[in-house]
């Protein structure tokens, strides 16, 4: 795998770009897009860009538009401070035609084909209904769980309600409940590439006495039979309601491009004469087979897969690392991005040393760690007492209890959050004294991030910081109306709406918004008049604060 040369790498045929975090992946995509416009003379509606989230789609659209704008200005002026643009100016002889191509690209950029994977599939099915066998008026349902929950409940009711009570109890004790069946359905519903083992078998309910061995076999058959029931029922129920799930978009386009007449794939390839597939580490076999059919190996259409296999090892991403590795084995030209533009040089060196010290550090020999080098650019370095020689990162190890036994999870989290908050407090104290700086300025709360695995853990850290008077915000992908702040506002508004309801008033008073303690509530209970006055003062303070903020 050779370093990617954005200026000179041939852009025909199938290419794979492996890009570690911070190595300029989005910059590379925008540069390739620019070359497709200038060198291949492609209009923006014929350059397909696919990524895997709405947020990434928005970012790519903004970054590509900005790059086209910068290039238009550079070609208009005949010069640029950007080395990449300056090289393009130097090797494109017809500068006037190039400028016009860039102007046209910007004028028609609203038609640029930049989609999420599901958006791309939906567009292809809608624009090619006859070739894909797609219906015009099918409703796209974003939440498939209600219908899957209904199927799971119906299956459970059919096979467990009439079974001997001992079997039903065995299933529940084994965790095979309707909710467990729902989780199975959510993960595997409608995927034709998944083979379910054991093979289909008749469902037999033991009669009479039930021993441990017809019980286990019955449980296995119960679980296996659910997939057959799901495969039969899901299409019928979706057809009856005339609905389609997000996964169906992938499945339907996959079936269409794999059809025997093989007419849709060439049509798509003719329409999109170049393709850049971002975040390809998040692919699965169905997604790869779609693009593999549209842009087959050996075809000269510019086709770039961009991703980082190191990220595909995390199950929470929903990716299939083996699908990525299969794609990497197909005939293609491999490239890598070797400069990190995000991190400090000493941190990059430390990470290189850590992961290069092990063979197959990610558990699979096919996923190698490629060292990256710090990009040459001006950086504001972190210094302590004017020195840059502090350890770039450190490991903390949780200790044991005095008894020698391991710390339980609850105590560990309390200890860890207090330790993190204490460390941050010390960092900010050093910054306030001018000892810890980023460039020439003291470190501030906004310079520090704490990464956790769950929203609940983030709230624990925030509370620990709050106890030390350190301001913080929680960034999460959760629903705003399910947040702790939303619940507190709900308690407050409920009390405002019904101030005679003592229970609601007390709930509002102890929120963080109003900040009363248990002792305060006890005092209020002893002095009814004082309690009403306290609530009135709190409400007035809250309302005044809202008006001031407005």
Coordinates of C-alpha atoms in Angstrom, one line a residue:
X1 CA 0.0 0.0 0.0
X2 CA 1.6 3.2 -1.2
X3 CA 1.1 6.8 0.1
X4 CA -1.6 8.6 -1.8
X5 CA -0.3 11.3 -4.1
X6 CA -3.3 13.6 -4.5
X7 CA -1.8 15.2 -7.6
X8 CA -0.4 12.3 -9.5
X9 CA -2.3 9.2 -8.5
X10 CA -4.2 7.9 -11.5
X11 CA -7.9 8.3 -10.8
X12 CA -9.2 5.6 -13.1
X13 CA -10.4 2.2 -12.0
X14 CA -10.9 0.8 -8.5
X15 CA -8.9 2.3 -5.6
X16 CA -8.8 1.8 -1.8
X17 CA -7.6 4.6 0.5
X18 CA -6.9 3.7 4.1
X19 CA -7.1 6.9 6.2
X20 CA -6.4 6.9 9.9
X21 CA -8.0 9.6 12.1
X22 CA -6.7 13.0 11.5
X23 CA -4.9 12.2 8.3
X24 CA -7.0 14.5 6.0
X25 CA -9.5 12.1 4.7
X26 CA -12.1 14.8 3.9
X27 CA -9.4 17.0 2.3
X28 CA -8.4 14.0 0.1
X29 CA -12.0 13.4 -1.0
X30 CA -12.4 17.1 -1.9
X31 CA -9.1 17.1 -3.8
X32 CA -10.1 14.0 -5.8
X33 CA -13.5 15.6 -6.5
X34 CA -11.7 18.7 -7.8
X35 CA -9.6 16.6 -10.1
X36 CA -12.7 14.8 -11.5
X37 CA -14.2 18.2 -12.3
X38 CA -11.0 19.7 -13.9
X39 CA -9.3 16.6 -15.5
X40 CA -12.2 14.3 -16.3
X41 CA -14.6 17.3 -17.1
X42 CA -17.4 15.7 -15.1
X43 CA -20.4 17.8 -14.0
X44 CA -21.2 17.6 -10.3
X45 CA -24.4 15.6 -10.9
X46 CA -22.3 12.8 -12.4
X47 CA -19.9 12.4 -9.4
X48 CA -21.4 10.1 -6.8
X49 CA -20.3 10.7 -3.2
X50 CA -21.7 8.3 -0.6
X51 CA -21.2 8.4 3.2
X52 CA -23.0 6.8 6.1
X53 CA -24.6 9.5 8.2
X54 CA -26.5 12.7 7.6
X55 CA -23.9 14.7 9.5
X56 CA -21.1 13.4 7.4
X57 CA -23.1 14.1 4.2
X58 CA -23.5 17.7 5.3
X59 CA -19.8 18.1 6.2
X60 CA -18.7 16.6 2.9
X61 CA -21.1 18.9 0.9
X62 CA -19.8 22.0 2.7
X63 CA -16.1 21.0 2.4
X64 CA -16.4 20.1 -1.3
X65 CA -18.3 23.4 -2.1
X66 CA -15.6 25.4 -0.2
X67 CA -12.8 23.6 -2.2
X68 CA -14.5 24.4 -5.5
X69 CA -14.8 28.0 -4.4
X70 CA -11.1 28.2 -3.4
X71 CA -10.1 26.6 -6.7
X72 CA -12.3 29.1 -8.7
X73 CA -10.7 32.0 -7.0
X74 CA -7.2 30.6 -7.6
X75 CA -7.7 29.9 -11.3
X76 CA -9.2 33.4 -11.7
X77 CA -6.2 35.0 -10.1
X78 CA -3.7 32.6 -11.6
X79 CA -2.0 32.0 -8.3
X80 CA -2.6 30.6 -4.8
X81 CA -0.9 30.1 -1.5
X82 CA -2.3 26.5 -1.5
X83 CA 0.4 24.2 -2.8
X84 CA -2.1 21.7 -4.2
X85 CA -4.1 24.4 -6.1
X86 CA -0.9 26.0 -7.3
X87 CA 0.3 22.7 -8.8
X88 CA -3.1 22.2 -10.6
X89 CA -2.8 25.8 -12.0
X90 CA 0.6 25.0 -13.3
X91 CA -0.3 21.8 -15.2
X92 CA -3.7 22.7 -16.6
X93 CA -3.0 24.6 -19.8
X94 CA -6.4 25.9 -20.6
X95 CA -7.0 28.0 -17.4
X96 CA -10.0 29.8 -18.8
X97 CA -11.8 26.5 -19.5
X98 CA -10.9 25.2 -16.1
X99 CA -12.3 28.4 -14.5
X100 CA -15.5 28.0 -16.4
X101 CA -15.8 24.3 -15.3
X102 CA -15.4 25.4 -11.7
X103 CA -18.0 28.2 -12.1
X104 CA -20.5 25.7 -13.6
X105 CA -19.8 23.2 -10.8
X106 CA -20.6 25.9 -8.2
X107 CA -23.7 27.1 -10.0
X108 CA -25.1 23.6 -10.2
X109 CA -23.8 22.4 -6.9
X110 CA -27.4 22.0 -5.5
X111 CA -27.6 19.0 -7.9
X112 CA -24.4 17.4 -6.6
X113 CA -24.9 13.7 -5.9
X114 CA -23.8 13.5 -2.3
X115 CA -25.9 11.0 -0.4
X116 CA -26.0 8.8 2.6
X117 CA -26.0 5.1 1.6
X118 CA -29.8 4.9 2.3
X119 CA -30.4 8.1 0.4
X120 CA -28.5 6.8 -2.6
X121 CA -30.5 3.5 -2.6
X122 CA -33.8 5.3 -2.3
X123 CA -32.9 7.6 -5.2
X124 CA -32.0 4.7 -7.4
X125 CA -35.2 2.8 -6.6
X126 CA -37.4 5.9 -7.2
X127 CA -35.7 6.9 -10.5
X128 CA -35.7 3.3 -11.9
X129 CA -39.0 1.8 -10.7
X130 CA -39.3 -0.6 -13.7
X131 CA -35.8 -1.9 -13.6
X132 CA -35.9 -2.3 -9.8
X133 CA -39.5 -3.5 -9.4
X134 CA -40.0 -0.7 -6.9
X135 CA -43.4 0.8 -6.1
X136 CA -43.9 4.6 -6.3
X137 CA -46.2 5.0 -3.3
X138 CA -44.4 2.9 -0.7
X139 CA -44.1 4.7 2.7
X140 CA -40.6 4.7 4.2
X141 CA -40.9 3.9 7.9
X142 CA -37.9 5.0 10.0
X143 CA -38.8 2.9 13.1
X144 CA -39.2 -0.8 12.3
X145 CA -39.4 -2.0 15.9
X146 CA -43.2 -1.8 16.3
X147 CA -43.9 -4.3 13.5
X148 CA -41.0 -6.5 14.6
X149 CA -42.3 -6.4 18.2
X150 CA -45.7 -7.5 17.0
X151 CA -44.2 -10.4 15.1
X152 CA -42.1 -11.5 18.0
X153 CA -45.1 -11.3 20.4
X154 CA -47.3 -13.3 18.0
X155 CA -44.7 -16.0 17.6
X156 CA -44.2 -16.2 21.4
X157 CA -47.9 -16.4 22.0
X158 CA -48.4 -19.1 19.3
X159 CA -45.7 -21.4 20.6
X160 CA -45.4 -20.7 24.3
X161 CA -48.9 -20.1 25.5
X162 CA -50.1 -23.6 24.7
X163 CA -46.8 -25.3 25.7
X164 CA -46.4 -27.1 29.1
X165 CA -45.9 -24.5 31.8
X166 CA -42.5 -26.0 32.6
X167 CA -41.3 -25.2 29.0
X168 CA -42.5 -21.7 29.1
X169 CA -40.8 -21.2 32.4
X170 CA -37.6 -22.7 31.0
X171 CA -37.7 -20.3 28.0
X172 CA -38.1 -17.3 30.3
X173 CA -35.3 -18.5 32.6
X174 CA -33.1 -19.0 29.5
X175 CA -33.8 -15.4 28.5
X176 CA -35.8 -16.3 25.5
X177 CA -38.6 -13.8 25.9
X178 CA -40.5 -11.7 23.4
X179 CA -38.0 -8.9 24.0
X180 CA -35.1 -11.2 23.2
X181 CA -36.8 -12.3 20.0
X182 CA -37.3 -8.7 19.1
X183 CA -33.6 -8.1 19.5
X184 CA -32.8 -11.0 17.2
X185 CA -35.3 -9.7 14.7
X186 CA -33.8 -6.1 14.9
X187 CA -30.3 -7.4 14.1
X188 CA -31.0 -10.0 11.4
X189 CA -34.4 -9.1 9.9
X190 CA -34.5 -9.7 6.1
X191 CA -30.8 -10.1 5.5
X192 CA -30.5 -12.8 2.8
X193 CA -26.8 -13.2 3.3
X194 CA -27.1 -14.6 6.8
X195 CA -27.3 -18.3 7.1
X196 CA -29.1 -19.5 10.3
X197 CA -27.9 -22.6 12.0
X198 CA -29.1 -25.3 12.7
X199 CA -31.0 -25.9 9.5
X200 CA -34.8 -25.7 9.6
X201 CA -36.5 -28.3 11.8
X202 CA -40.0 -29.2 12.8
X203 CA -41.3 -27.6 16.0
X204 CA -42.1 -30.3 18.4
X205 CA -43.6 -29.6 21.8
X206 CA -42.8 -32.3 24.4
X207 CA -45.8 -34.1 25.8
X208 CA -46.1 -35.4 29.3
X209 CA -43.0 -35.1 31.5
X210 CA -40.3 -32.7 30.4
X211 CA -36.7 -33.5 31.0
X212 CA -33.8 -31.2 30.6
X213 CA -32.6 -32.7 27.3
X214 CA -36.6 -32.2 24.9
X215 CA -36.6 -28.9 26.9
X216 CA -33.1 -27.8 25.4
X217 CA -34.0 -29.2 22.0
X218 CA -37.4 -27.4 22.2
X219 CA -35.6 -24.1 23.1
X220 CA -33.3 -24.5 20.1
X221 CA -36.2 -25.3 17.8
X222 CA -38.1 -22.3 19.2
X223 CA -35.3 -19.9 18.5
X224 CA -34.6 -21.4 15.0
X225 CA -38.2 -21.5 14.1
X226 CA -38.5 -17.8 14.8
X227 CA -36.3 -16.9 11.9
X228 CA -38.5 -18.9 9.5
X229 CA -41.6 -17.2 10.9
X230 CA -40.0 -13.8 10.6
X231 CA -38.9 -14.4 7.0
X232 CA -42.4 -15.4 6.1
X233 CA -44.4 -12.8 8.1
X234 CA -42.3 -9.7 7.7
X235 CA -42.8 -9.3 3.9
X236 CA -46.5 -10.1 4.2
X237 CA -47.1 -7.4 6.9
X238 CA -45.0 -4.8 5.2
X239 CA -46.9 -5.5 1.9
X240 CA -50.2 -5.2 3.7
X241 CA -49.3 -1.8 5.2
X242 CA -47.4 -0.8 2.0
X243 CA -44.3 0.2 4.0
X244 CA -40.6 -0.2 3.6
X245 CA -37.8 0.0 6.2
X246 CA -34.3 1.6 5.8
X247 CA -32.8 -1.9 5.4
X248 CA -35.3 -2.6 2.6
X249 CA -33.7 0.1 0.6
X250 CA -30.4 -1.7 0.6
X251 CA -32.0 -5.1 0.1
X252 CA -34.2 -4.0 -2.8
X253 CA -31.4 -2.2 -4.6
X254 CA -29.1 -5.2 -4.0
X255 CA -31.7 -7.5 -5.6
X256 CA -32.2 -5.2 -8.5
X257 CA -28.5 -4.8 -9.4
X258 CA -28.1 -8.6 -9.0
X259 CA -31.0 -9.4 -11.4
X260 CA -30.5 -11.8 -14.2
X261 CA -31.0 -9.2 -17.0
X262 CA -28.2 -7.1 -15.3
X263 CA -29.7 -3.8 -16.7
X264 CA -29.8 -1.5 -13.7
X265 CA -26.1 -1.6 -12.7
X266 CA -24.8 -0.3 -16.1
X267 CA -27.5 2.4 -16.1
X268 CA -26.3 3.7 -12.7
X269 CA -22.7 3.5 -13.8
X270 CA -23.5 5.4 -16.9
X271 CA -25.2 8.1 -14.9
X272 CA -22.6 8.4 -12.2
X273 CA -19.3 8.3 -14.1
X274 CA -17.2 8.5 -10.9
X275 CA -17.8 7.4 -7.3
X276 CA -16.2 8.2 -3.9
X277 CA -17.5 5.9 -1.1
X278 CA -16.6 7.5 2.3
X279 CA -16.5 5.7 5.7
X280 CA -16.2 2.4 3.9
X281 CA -15.1 0.7 7.1
X282 CA -18.8 0.8 8.1
X283 CA -19.9 -1.3 5.2
X284 CA -21.6 -4.7 5.3
X285 CA -21.7 -7.4 2.6
X286 CA -24.9 -6.1 1.1
X287 CA -23.6 -2.6 0.7
X288 CA -20.3 -3.8 -0.8
X289 CA -22.1 -6.1 -3.3
X290 CA -24.2 -3.2 -4.5
X291 CA -21.1 -1.1 -5.4
X292 CA -19.2 -4.2 -6.6
X293 CA -21.9 -4.9 -9.1
X294 CA -22.2 -1.3 -10.3
X295 CA -18.4 -0.7 -10.5
X296 CA -17.0 -4.1 -11.2
X297 CA -13.3 -5.0 -11.0
X298 CA -11.6 -4.2 -14.2
X299 CA -13.9 -1.3 -15.1
X300 CA -12.0 2.0 -15.7
X301 CA -14.7 4.2 -14.1
X302 CA -13.0 6.2 -11.2
X303 CA -14.1 4.3 -8.1
X304 CA -12.6 5.1 -4.7
X305 CA -13.3 3.4 -1.4
X306 CA -12.1 5.4 1.6
X307 CA -12.1 4.1 5.1
X308 CA -10.2 3.0 8.2
X309 CA -10.4 -0.8 9.0
X310 CA -9.2 -0.1 12.6
X311 CA -12.6 1.6 13.2
X312 CA -14.6 -1.4 11.9
X313 CA -13.6 -3.6 14.8
X314 CA -16.1 -1.9 17.1
X315 CA -19.4 -3.7 17.1
X316 CA -21.4 -0.6 18.2
X317 CA -20.7 0.8 14.7
X318 CA -22.7 -2.0 13.1
X319 CA -20.0 -2.6 10.6
X320 CA -18.8 -5.9 9.2
X321 CA -15.0 -6.0 9.3
X322 CA -14.9 -9.1 7.1
X323 CA -16.9 -7.3 4.4
X324 CA -14.2 -4.6 4.4
X325 CA -11.4 -7.2 4.2
X326 CA -13.1 -9.0 1.3
X327 CA -13.3 -5.7 -0.5
X328 CA -9.6 -5.0 0.2
X329 CA -8.8 -8.4 -1.3
X330 CA -10.6 -7.6 -4.6
X331 CA -8.5 -6.3 -7.5
X332 CA -7.7 -2.7 -6.7
X333 CA -4.9 -0.2 -6.1
X334 CA -4.2 0.5 -2.4
X335 CA -3.2 3.8 -1.0
X336 CA -2.7 5.3 2.5
X337 CA -2.7 8.7 4.0
X338 CA 0.4 9.0 6.1
X339 CA 0.4 12.5 7.7
X340 CA -1.6 13.4 10.8
X341 CA -2.8 17.0 10.8
X342 CA -4.8 16.9 14.0
X343 CA -2.5 15.7 16.9
X344 CA 0.6 16.9 18.5
X345 CA 3.9 15.3 17.2
X346 CA 4.8 13.8 20.6
X347 CA 1.4 12.2 20.9
X348 CA 1.6 10.8 17.4
X349 CA 5.1 9.3 18.2
X350 CA 3.7 7.8 21.4
X351 CA 0.8 6.1 19.6
X352 CA 3.2 4.8 16.9
X353 CA 5.4 3.3 19.6
X354 CA 2.5 1.8 21.5
X355 CA 0.9 0.0 18.6
X356 CA 4.0 -0.8 16.6
X357 CA 5.3 -2.8 19.6
X358 CA 2.8 -5.6 19.0
X359 CA 2.1 -8.0 16.1
X360 CA -1.5 -7.6 15.0
X361 CA -2.4 -5.1 17.7
X362 CA -6.1 -5.2 16.5
X363 CA -6.4 -8.9 16.8
X364 CA -6.2 -9.7 13.1
X365 CA -3.2 -9.9 10.9
X366 CA -5.1 -8.4 8.0
X367 CA -5.6 -5.2 10.0
X368 CA -2.2 -3.7 10.3
X369 CA -1.1 -0.5 12.1
X370 CA 0.6 1.9 9.7
X371 CA 2.6 4.6 11.4
X372 CA 1.8 8.2 10.5
X373 CA 4.0 11.2 10.7
X374 CA 3.1 14.7 12.0
X375 CA 2.2 17.0 9.2
X376 CA 4.4 20.1 8.9
X377 CA 2.3 23.0 10.1
X378 CA 2.3 25.6 12.8
X379 CA 0.9 24.3 16.0
X380 CA 0.3 25.8 19.4
X381 CA 1.9 23.3 21.7
X382 CA 1.0 22.4 25.2
X383 CA 3.7 23.4 27.6
X384 CA 4.1 23.0 31.4
X385 CA 6.4 25.6 33.0
X386 CA 7.6 26.5 29.5
X387 CA 8.7 22.9 28.8
X388 CA 7.3 20.5 26.1
X389 CA 8.8 17.3 27.6
X390 CA 5.8 16.1 29.6
X391 CA 4.5 12.6 28.8
X392 CA 2.1 12.9 25.8
X393 CA -0.3 10.5 27.5
X394 CA -0.5 8.5 30.6
X395 CA -2.3 5.4 31.8
X396 CA -4.2 5.4 35.1
X397 CA -4.8 2.1 36.9
X398 CA -7.6 1.6 39.4
X399 CA -6.3 0.1 42.7
X400 CA -7.9 -2.5 44.9
X401 CA -9.7 -2.1 48.2
X402 CA -7.8 -2.3 51.4
X403 CA -9.1 -5.9 51.8
X404 CA -7.4 -6.8 48.5
X405 CA -10.6 -7.5 46.7
X406 CA -11.4 -5.9 43.4
X407 CA -13.4 -2.7 43.4
X408 CA -17.0 -3.1 42.4
X409 CA -18.3 -1.1 39.4
X410 CA -20.2 1.5 41.5
X411 CA -17.2 2.3 43.7
X412 CA -14.9 2.3 40.7
X413 CA -17.0 4.8 38.8
X414 CA -17.2 7.1 41.8
X415 CA -13.4 6.9 42.3
X416 CA -12.7 7.4 38.6
X417 CA -15.0 10.4 38.1
X418 CA -13.6 12.0 41.2
X419 CA -10.1 11.4 40.0
X420 CA -10.8 12.8 36.6
X421 CA -12.5 15.9 38.0
X422 CA -9.5 16.4 40.4
X423 CA -7.0 16.1 37.6
X424 CA -9.0 18.6 35.5
X425 CA -9.1 21.0 38.5
X426 CA -5.3 20.7 38.8
X427 CA -4.8 21.4 35.1
X428 CA -7.0 24.5 35.3
X429 CA -5.3 25.7 38.5
X430 CA -1.9 25.3 36.7
X431 CA -3.4 27.3 33.8
X432 CA -4.7 30.1 36.0
X433 CA -1.1 30.5 37.4
X434 CA 0.3 30.6 33.9
X435 CA 2.2 27.4 34.3
X436 CA 0.1 25.3 31.8
X437 CA -0.4 26.9 28.4
X438 CA -1.4 26.2 24.9
X439 CA 0.8 28.4 22.9
X440 CA 0.9 31.7 24.8
X441 CA -2.5 31.4 26.5
X442 CA -3.4 29.6 29.7
X443 CA -5.4 26.3 29.4
X444 CA -9.2 26.8 29.8
X445 CA -12.1 24.4 30.4
X446 CA -13.0 24.4 26.7
X447 CA -9.7 22.9 25.9
X448 CA -10.4 19.7 27.8
X449 CA -12.6 16.8 26.7
X450 CA -13.6 13.6 28.6
X451 CA -14.6 10.6 26.5
X452 CA -16.9 8.0 28.0
X453 CA -18.9 5.0 26.7
X454 CA -22.4 6.0 27.8
X455 CA -24.5 9.1 28.5
X456 CA -25.0 8.0 32.1
X457 CA -21.2 8.0 32.6
X458 CA -21.0 11.5 31.1
X459 CA -23.5 12.8 33.6
X460 CA -21.4 11.3 36.5
X461 CA -18.3 13.1 35.3
X462 CA -20.3 16.3 34.9
X463 CA -21.6 16.1 38.4
X464 CA -18.1 15.6 39.7
X465 CA -16.9 18.6 37.8
X466 CA -19.9 20.6 39.1
X467 CA -19.0 19.8 42.7
X468 CA -15.6 21.5 42.0
X469 CA -17.2 24.5 40.4
X470 CA -15.9 23.6 36.9
X471 CA -18.3 24.4 34.0
X472 CA -19.0 21.7 31.5
X473 CA -21.4 20.6 28.7
X474 CA -22.4 17.1 27.8
X475 CA -22.3 16.3 24.0
X476 CA -24.4 13.2 23.2
X477 CA -26.5 11.8 20.4
X478 CA -29.4 11.2 22.7
X479 CA -32.9 12.7 22.4
X480 CA -33.1 16.1 23.9
X481 CA -36.5 15.4 25.5
X482 CA -35.0 12.3 27.3
X483 CA -32.3 14.4 28.9
X484 CA -32.0 15.2 32.6
X485 CA -32.4 18.9 31.9
X486 CA -35.7 18.2 30.0
X487 CA -37.0 16.3 33.0
X488 CA -36.1 19.1 35.3
X489 CA -37.9 21.7 33.1
X490 CA -40.9 19.4 33.0
X491 CA -41.0 19.2 36.9
X492 CA -40.7 23.0 37.1
X493 CA -43.5 23.6 34.5
X494 CA -45.7 21.1 36.2
X495 CA -45.3 22.9 39.5
X496 CA -46.0 26.3 37.8
X497 CA -49.1 24.9 36.2
X498 CA -50.4 23.4 39.5
X499 CA -48.8 25.3 42.4
X500 CA -51.3 23.8 44.9
X501 CA -49.9 20.3 44.2
X502 CA -47.4 19.8 47.0
X503 CA -45.8 16.8 45.4
X504 CA -45.1 18.6 42.1
X505 CA -43.8 21.7 44.0
X506 CA -41.4 19.6 46.0
X507 CA -40.1 17.8 42.9
X508 CA -39.5 21.2 41.3
X509 CA -37.7 22.7 44.3
X510 CA -35.1 19.9 44.5
X511 CA -34.1 20.1 40.8
X512 CA -30.7 21.6 39.9
X513 CA -32.6 24.5 38.4
X514 CA -33.8 25.7 41.9
X515 CA -31.2 23.8 44.0
X516 CA -33.0 23.1 47.3
X517 CA -31.7 20.3 49.5
X518 CA -33.5 17.7 51.6
X519 CA -32.9 19.8 54.7
X520 CA -34.4 22.8 52.9
X521 CA -37.5 20.7 52.2
X522 CA -37.8 19.6 55.8
X523 CA -37.6 23.2 56.9
X524 CA -40.3 24.2 54.5
X525 CA -42.5 21.4 55.8
X526 CA -42.3 23.0 59.3
X527 CA -43.2 26.4 58.0
X528 CA -46.0 26.4 55.5
X529 CA -45.9 30.2 54.9
X530 CA -42.1 30.1 54.5
X531 CA -42.5 27.2 52.0
X532 CA -45.0 29.2 49.8
X533 CA -42.6 32.2 49.9
X534 CA -39.6 30.0 49.0
X535 CA -41.5 28.6 46.0
X536 CA -42.6 32.1 45.0
X537 CA -39.1 33.5 45.2
X538 CA -37.7 30.5 43.2
X539 CA -40.3 30.9 40.5
X540 CA -39.7 34.6 40.3
X541 CA -35.9 34.1 40.1
X542 CA -36.3 31.5 37.4
X543 CA -38.7 33.6 35.3
X544 CA -36.4 36.7 35.6
X545 CA -33.5 34.6 34.5
X546 CA -35.4 33.4 31.5
X547 CA -36.3 37.0 30.5
X548 CA -32.7 38.1 30.9
X549 CA -31.5 35.3 28.7
X550 CA -34.1 36.1 26.1

